[in-house]
Coordinates of C-alpha atoms in Angstrom, one line a residue:
X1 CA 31.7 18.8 21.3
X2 CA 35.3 19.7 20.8
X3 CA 37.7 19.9 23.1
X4 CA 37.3 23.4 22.9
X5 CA 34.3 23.3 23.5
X6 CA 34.0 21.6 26.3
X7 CA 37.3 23.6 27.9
X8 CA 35.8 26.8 27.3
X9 CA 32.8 25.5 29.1
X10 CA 34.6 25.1 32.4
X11 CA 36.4 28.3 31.9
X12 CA 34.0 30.6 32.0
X13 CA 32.8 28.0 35.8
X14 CA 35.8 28.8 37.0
X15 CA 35.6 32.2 39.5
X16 CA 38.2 34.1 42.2
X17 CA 37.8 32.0 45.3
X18 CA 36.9 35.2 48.1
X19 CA 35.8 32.6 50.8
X20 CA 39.4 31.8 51.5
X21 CA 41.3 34.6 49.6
X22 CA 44.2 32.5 48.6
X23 CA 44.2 33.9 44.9
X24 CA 42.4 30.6 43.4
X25 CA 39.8 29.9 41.0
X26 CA 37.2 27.7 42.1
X27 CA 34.3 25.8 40.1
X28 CA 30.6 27.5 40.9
X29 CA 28.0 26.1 40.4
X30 CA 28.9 22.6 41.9
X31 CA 27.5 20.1 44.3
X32 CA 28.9 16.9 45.5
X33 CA 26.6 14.1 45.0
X34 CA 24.1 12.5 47.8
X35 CA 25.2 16.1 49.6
X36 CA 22.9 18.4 50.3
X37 CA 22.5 21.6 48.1
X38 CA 25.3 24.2 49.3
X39 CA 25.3 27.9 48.2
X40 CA 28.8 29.5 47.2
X41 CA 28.8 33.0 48.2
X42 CA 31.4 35.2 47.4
X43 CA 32.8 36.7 51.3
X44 CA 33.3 34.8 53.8
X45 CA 31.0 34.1 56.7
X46 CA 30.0 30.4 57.9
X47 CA 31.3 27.0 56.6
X48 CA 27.3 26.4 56.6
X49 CA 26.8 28.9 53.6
X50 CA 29.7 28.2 51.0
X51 CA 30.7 25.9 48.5
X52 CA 34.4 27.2 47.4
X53 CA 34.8 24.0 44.8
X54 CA 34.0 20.0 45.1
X55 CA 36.9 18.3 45.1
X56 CA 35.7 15.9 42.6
X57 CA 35.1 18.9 40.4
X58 CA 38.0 20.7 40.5
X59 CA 39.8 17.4 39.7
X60 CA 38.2 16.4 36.8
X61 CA 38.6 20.7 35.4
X62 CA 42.4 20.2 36.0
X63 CA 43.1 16.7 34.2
X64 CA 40.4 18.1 31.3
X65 CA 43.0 21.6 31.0
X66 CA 46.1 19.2 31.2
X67 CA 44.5 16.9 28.4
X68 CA 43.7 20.1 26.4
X69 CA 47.5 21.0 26.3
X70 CA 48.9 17.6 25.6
X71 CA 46.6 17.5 22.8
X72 CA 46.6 20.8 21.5
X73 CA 49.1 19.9 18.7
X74 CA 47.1 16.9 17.8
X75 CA 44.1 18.3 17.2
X76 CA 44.9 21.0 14.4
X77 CA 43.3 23.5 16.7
X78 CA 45.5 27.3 15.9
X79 CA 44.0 29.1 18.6
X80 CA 47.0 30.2 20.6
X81 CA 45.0 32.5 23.3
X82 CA 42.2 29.6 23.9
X83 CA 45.3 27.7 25.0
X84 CA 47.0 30.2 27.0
X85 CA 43.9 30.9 29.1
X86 CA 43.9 26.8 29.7
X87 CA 47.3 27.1 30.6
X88 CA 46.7 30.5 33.1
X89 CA 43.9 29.0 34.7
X90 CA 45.0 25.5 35.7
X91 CA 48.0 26.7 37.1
X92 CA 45.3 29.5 39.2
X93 CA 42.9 26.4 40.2
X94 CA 42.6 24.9 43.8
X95 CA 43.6 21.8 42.7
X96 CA 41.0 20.1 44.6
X97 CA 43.0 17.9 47.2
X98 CA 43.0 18.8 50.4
X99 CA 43.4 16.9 54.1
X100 CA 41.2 17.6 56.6
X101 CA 40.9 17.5 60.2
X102 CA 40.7 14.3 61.1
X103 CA 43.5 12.7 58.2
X104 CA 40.6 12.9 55.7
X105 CA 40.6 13.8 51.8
X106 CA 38.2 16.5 52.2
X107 CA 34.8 15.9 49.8
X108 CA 35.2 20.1 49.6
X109 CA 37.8 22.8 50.4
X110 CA 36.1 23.7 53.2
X111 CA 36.9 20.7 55.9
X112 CA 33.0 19.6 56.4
X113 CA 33.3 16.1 56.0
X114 CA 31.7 13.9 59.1
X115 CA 33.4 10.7 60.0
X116 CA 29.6 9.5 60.6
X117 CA 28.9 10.0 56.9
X118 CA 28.6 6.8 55.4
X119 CA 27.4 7.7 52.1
X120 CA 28.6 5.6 49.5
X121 CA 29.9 7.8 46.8
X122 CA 33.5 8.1 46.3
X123 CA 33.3 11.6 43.7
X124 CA 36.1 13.5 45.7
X125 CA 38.4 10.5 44.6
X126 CA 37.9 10.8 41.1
X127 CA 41.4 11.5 41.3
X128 CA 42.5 8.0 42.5
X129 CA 40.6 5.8 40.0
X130 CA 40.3 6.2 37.1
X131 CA 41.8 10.2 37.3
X132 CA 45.4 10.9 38.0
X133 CA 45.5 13.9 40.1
X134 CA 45.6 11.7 43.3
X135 CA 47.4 8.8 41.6
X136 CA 49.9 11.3 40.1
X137 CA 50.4 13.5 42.9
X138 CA 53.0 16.1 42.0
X139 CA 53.3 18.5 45.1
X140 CA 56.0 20.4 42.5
X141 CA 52.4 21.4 40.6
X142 CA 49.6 20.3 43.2
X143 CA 50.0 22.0 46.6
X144 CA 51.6 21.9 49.4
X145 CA 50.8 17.7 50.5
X146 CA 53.2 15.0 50.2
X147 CA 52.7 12.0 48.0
X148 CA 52.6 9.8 51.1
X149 CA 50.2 12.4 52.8
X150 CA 48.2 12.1 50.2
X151 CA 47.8 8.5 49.4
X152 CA 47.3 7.8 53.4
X153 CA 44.2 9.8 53.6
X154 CA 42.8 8.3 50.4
X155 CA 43.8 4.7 52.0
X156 CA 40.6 5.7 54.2
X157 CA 38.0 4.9 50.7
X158 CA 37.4 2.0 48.7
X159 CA 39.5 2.0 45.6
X160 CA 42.0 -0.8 46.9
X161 CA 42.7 -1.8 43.9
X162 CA 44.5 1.4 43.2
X163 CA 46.2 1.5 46.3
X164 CA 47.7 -1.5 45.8
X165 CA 45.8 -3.6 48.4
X166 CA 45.0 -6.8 46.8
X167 CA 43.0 -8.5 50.0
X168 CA 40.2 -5.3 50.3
X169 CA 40.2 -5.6 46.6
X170 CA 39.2 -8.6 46.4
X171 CA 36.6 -8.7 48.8
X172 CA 34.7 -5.5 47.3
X173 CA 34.8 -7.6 43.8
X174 CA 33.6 -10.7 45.3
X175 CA 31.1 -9.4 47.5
X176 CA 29.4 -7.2 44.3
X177 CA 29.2 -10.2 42.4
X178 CA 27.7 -12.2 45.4
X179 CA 24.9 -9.3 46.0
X180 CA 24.6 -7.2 43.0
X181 CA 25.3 -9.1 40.0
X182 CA 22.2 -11.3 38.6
X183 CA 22.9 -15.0 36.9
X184 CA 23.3 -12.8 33.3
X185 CA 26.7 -11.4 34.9
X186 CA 25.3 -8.2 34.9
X187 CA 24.6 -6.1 37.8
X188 CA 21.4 -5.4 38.4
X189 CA 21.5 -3.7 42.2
X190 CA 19.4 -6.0 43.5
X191 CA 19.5 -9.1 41.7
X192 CA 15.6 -10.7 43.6
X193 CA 13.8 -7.4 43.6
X194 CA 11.0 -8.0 40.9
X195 CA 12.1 -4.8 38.7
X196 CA 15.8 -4.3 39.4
X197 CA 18.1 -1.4 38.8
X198 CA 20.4 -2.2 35.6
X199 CA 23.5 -0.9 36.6
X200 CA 25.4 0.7 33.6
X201 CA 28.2 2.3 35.6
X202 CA 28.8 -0.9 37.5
X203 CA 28.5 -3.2 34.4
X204 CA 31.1 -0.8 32.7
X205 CA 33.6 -0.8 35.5
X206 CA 34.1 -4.3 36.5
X207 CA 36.0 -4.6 34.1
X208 CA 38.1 -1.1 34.7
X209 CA 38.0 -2.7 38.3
X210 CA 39.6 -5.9 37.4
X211 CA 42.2 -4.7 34.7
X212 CA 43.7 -2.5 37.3
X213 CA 44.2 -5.1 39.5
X214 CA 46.8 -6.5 37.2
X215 CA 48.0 -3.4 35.8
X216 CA 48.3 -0.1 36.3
X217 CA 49.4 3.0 33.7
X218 CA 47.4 6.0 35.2
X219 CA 47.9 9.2 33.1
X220 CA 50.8 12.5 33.7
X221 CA 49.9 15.9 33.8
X222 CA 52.7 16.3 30.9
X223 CA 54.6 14.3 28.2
X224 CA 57.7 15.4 30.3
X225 CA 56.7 12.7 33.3
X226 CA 57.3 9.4 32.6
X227 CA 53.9 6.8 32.2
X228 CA 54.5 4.4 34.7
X229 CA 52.9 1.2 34.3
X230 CA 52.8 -1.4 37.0
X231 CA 52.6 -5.0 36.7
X232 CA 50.2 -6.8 39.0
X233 CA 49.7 -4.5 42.0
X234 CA 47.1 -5.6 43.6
X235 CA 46.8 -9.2 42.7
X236 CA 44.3 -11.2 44.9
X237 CA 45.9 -14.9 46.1
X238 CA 43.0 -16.5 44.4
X239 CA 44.6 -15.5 41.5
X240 CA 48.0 -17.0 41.4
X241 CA 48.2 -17.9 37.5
X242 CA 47.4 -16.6 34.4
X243 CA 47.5 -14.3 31.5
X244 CA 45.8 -11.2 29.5
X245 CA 46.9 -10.4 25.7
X246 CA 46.0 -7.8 24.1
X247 CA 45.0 -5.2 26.8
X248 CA 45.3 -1.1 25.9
X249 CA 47.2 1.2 27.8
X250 CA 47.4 4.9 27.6
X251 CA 50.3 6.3 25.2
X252 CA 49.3 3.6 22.5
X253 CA 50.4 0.9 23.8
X254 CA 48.9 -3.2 23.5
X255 CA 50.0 -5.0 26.2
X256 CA 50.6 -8.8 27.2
X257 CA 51.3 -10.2 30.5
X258 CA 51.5 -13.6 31.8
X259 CA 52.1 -14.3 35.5
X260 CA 52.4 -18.0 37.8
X261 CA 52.5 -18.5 41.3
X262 CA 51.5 -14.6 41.9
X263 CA 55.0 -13.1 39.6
X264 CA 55.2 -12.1 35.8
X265 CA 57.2 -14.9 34.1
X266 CA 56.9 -12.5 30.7
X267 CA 55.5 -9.2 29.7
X268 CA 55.3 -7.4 26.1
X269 CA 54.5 -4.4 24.6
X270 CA 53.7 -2.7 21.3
X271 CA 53.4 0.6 20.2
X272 CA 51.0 1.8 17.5
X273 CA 51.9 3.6 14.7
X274 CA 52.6 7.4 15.0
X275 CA 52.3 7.3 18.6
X276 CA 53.4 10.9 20.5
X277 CA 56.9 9.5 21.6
X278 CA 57.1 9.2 25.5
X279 CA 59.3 8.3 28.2
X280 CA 57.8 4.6 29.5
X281 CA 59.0 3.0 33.1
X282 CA 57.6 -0.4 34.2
X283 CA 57.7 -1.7 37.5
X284 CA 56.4 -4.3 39.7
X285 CA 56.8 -4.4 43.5
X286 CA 58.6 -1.2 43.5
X287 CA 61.7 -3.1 41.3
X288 CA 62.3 -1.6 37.9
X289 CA 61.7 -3.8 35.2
X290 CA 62.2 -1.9 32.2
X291 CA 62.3 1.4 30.8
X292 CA 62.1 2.6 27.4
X293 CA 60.6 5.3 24.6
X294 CA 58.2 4.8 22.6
X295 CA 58.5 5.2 19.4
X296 CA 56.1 3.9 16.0
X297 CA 56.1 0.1 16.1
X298 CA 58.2 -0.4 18.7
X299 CA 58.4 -3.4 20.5
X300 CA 59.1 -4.5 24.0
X301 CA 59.4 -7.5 25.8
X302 CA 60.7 -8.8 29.1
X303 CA 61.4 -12.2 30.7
X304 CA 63.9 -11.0 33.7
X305 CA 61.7 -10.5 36.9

């Protein structure tokens, strides 16, 4: 399906959000997953009988309409008024992060969540890994949060790895691999039940799990913010040398890194051919280590850390 497609989809989800009356759009129908089944209904009356958008959903909607723009050029596609009704309707969307009551990031707009909800699921922070809209948190476009508001109510979930926390990260790895993961390598759920689960989505994101340990390069609503990639921010002690080559980052980028005694001693970077120039910062531990433009073919390295 083209991107088209797929926008135009959402768009005609999207409808006036007259629950709260804030002039929004929110997605309908949606449901957030091992939730019970809400029904969204159009005026207010009890939190018990409306769904005014998942958060997981109107994340995902946003970054899909923000992808449809920075693409638009790209993809040959001449149809000016499908693109301004992208453009109209992101900027209308609840944008799907919201704190609640007790310093949480609420699973929907309407603040439902229970502390004693230990569901494992993680949709409403589909925004901090592998989305941006939590990672990339831009109140200028996003609402009315702060970046540090935001990032220390998603602290409360599991996706340490994102947040920089190299200990939790760690032990969530490990402790898969102890219970879930078979002697294949592959995770099977339960590795001794006699017909296990095979696991596609966690097979698939070890290694999106890992990789971000080392580094990070989470996408920009526009080509006009810089892609800031991070160099080993959440790098476990167990780990204190080593090296990837050859690793992809957003923008068309391959990337090398090598690191010893838990700092990079040398990083490079390569742009591909025809690449959509953009504006590149790289970090690590909050220092800058570079910055630069991409640009076909361009090449990159640094040794001073």
């Amino acid at each position: 399906m083209s991107h088209q497609g797929v926008a135009s989809f959402h768009l005609d989800k999207l409808i006036p959000d007259l629950y709260f009356n804030d002039s929004t759009l929110v997605v309908n129908p949606c449901n957030s997953p091992k939730q019970p089944l809400m029904t969204f209904v159009l005026q207010k009356s009890s939190a018990d009988d409306v769904l005014t958008g998942c958060s997981h959903a109107q994340q995902l909607i946003w970054q899909l309409f923000n992808a449809v723009e920075k693409g638009f050029d790209a993809s040959g596609d001449t149809d000016t008024a499908f693109l301004a009704e992208v453009k109209a309707k992101r900027a209308q969307m609840d944008k799907g992060i919201h704190i609640g009551s007790w310093g949480q990031l609420q699973e929907w707009k309407v603040d439902r969540d229970s502390p004693s909800d230990t569901h494992r699921h993680l949709s409403h922070l589909i925004g901090l890994y592998p989305g941006y809209a939590i990672t990339g948190y831009d109140p200028s476009i996003q609402g009315k949060f702060t970046n540090r508001q935001v990032i220390d109510a998603a602290t409360r979930a599991a996706a340490w790895a994102q947040l920089g926390n190299a200990t939790e990260f760690y032990h969530e790895l490990s402790y898969a691999i102890d219970r879930n993961f078979g002697p294949s390598l592959l995770s099977l759920f339960n590795p001794s039940d006699p017909d296990p689960i095979f696991q596609i989505d966690a097979n698939l994101g070890y290694s999106g799990a890992l990789l971000n340990a080392l580094f990070q390069a989470p996408d920009v609503a526009n080509y006009s913010n810089p892609l800031t990639v991070t160099l080993l921010p959440a790098l476990p002690k167990q780990w204190p040398s080593g090296s990837i080559t050859g690793a992809r980052l957003r923008g068309g980028l391959t990337f090398d890194l090598r690191w010893k005694n838990g700092k990079p001693v040398s990083a490079s970077f390569k742009a591909d051919a025809n690449v959509v120039s953009r504006n590149v910062l790289v970090l690590c531990r909050g220092k800058t280590l570079a910055s630069f433009k991409t640009s076909s073919g361009l090449t990159i390295s640094i040794s001073s850390f």
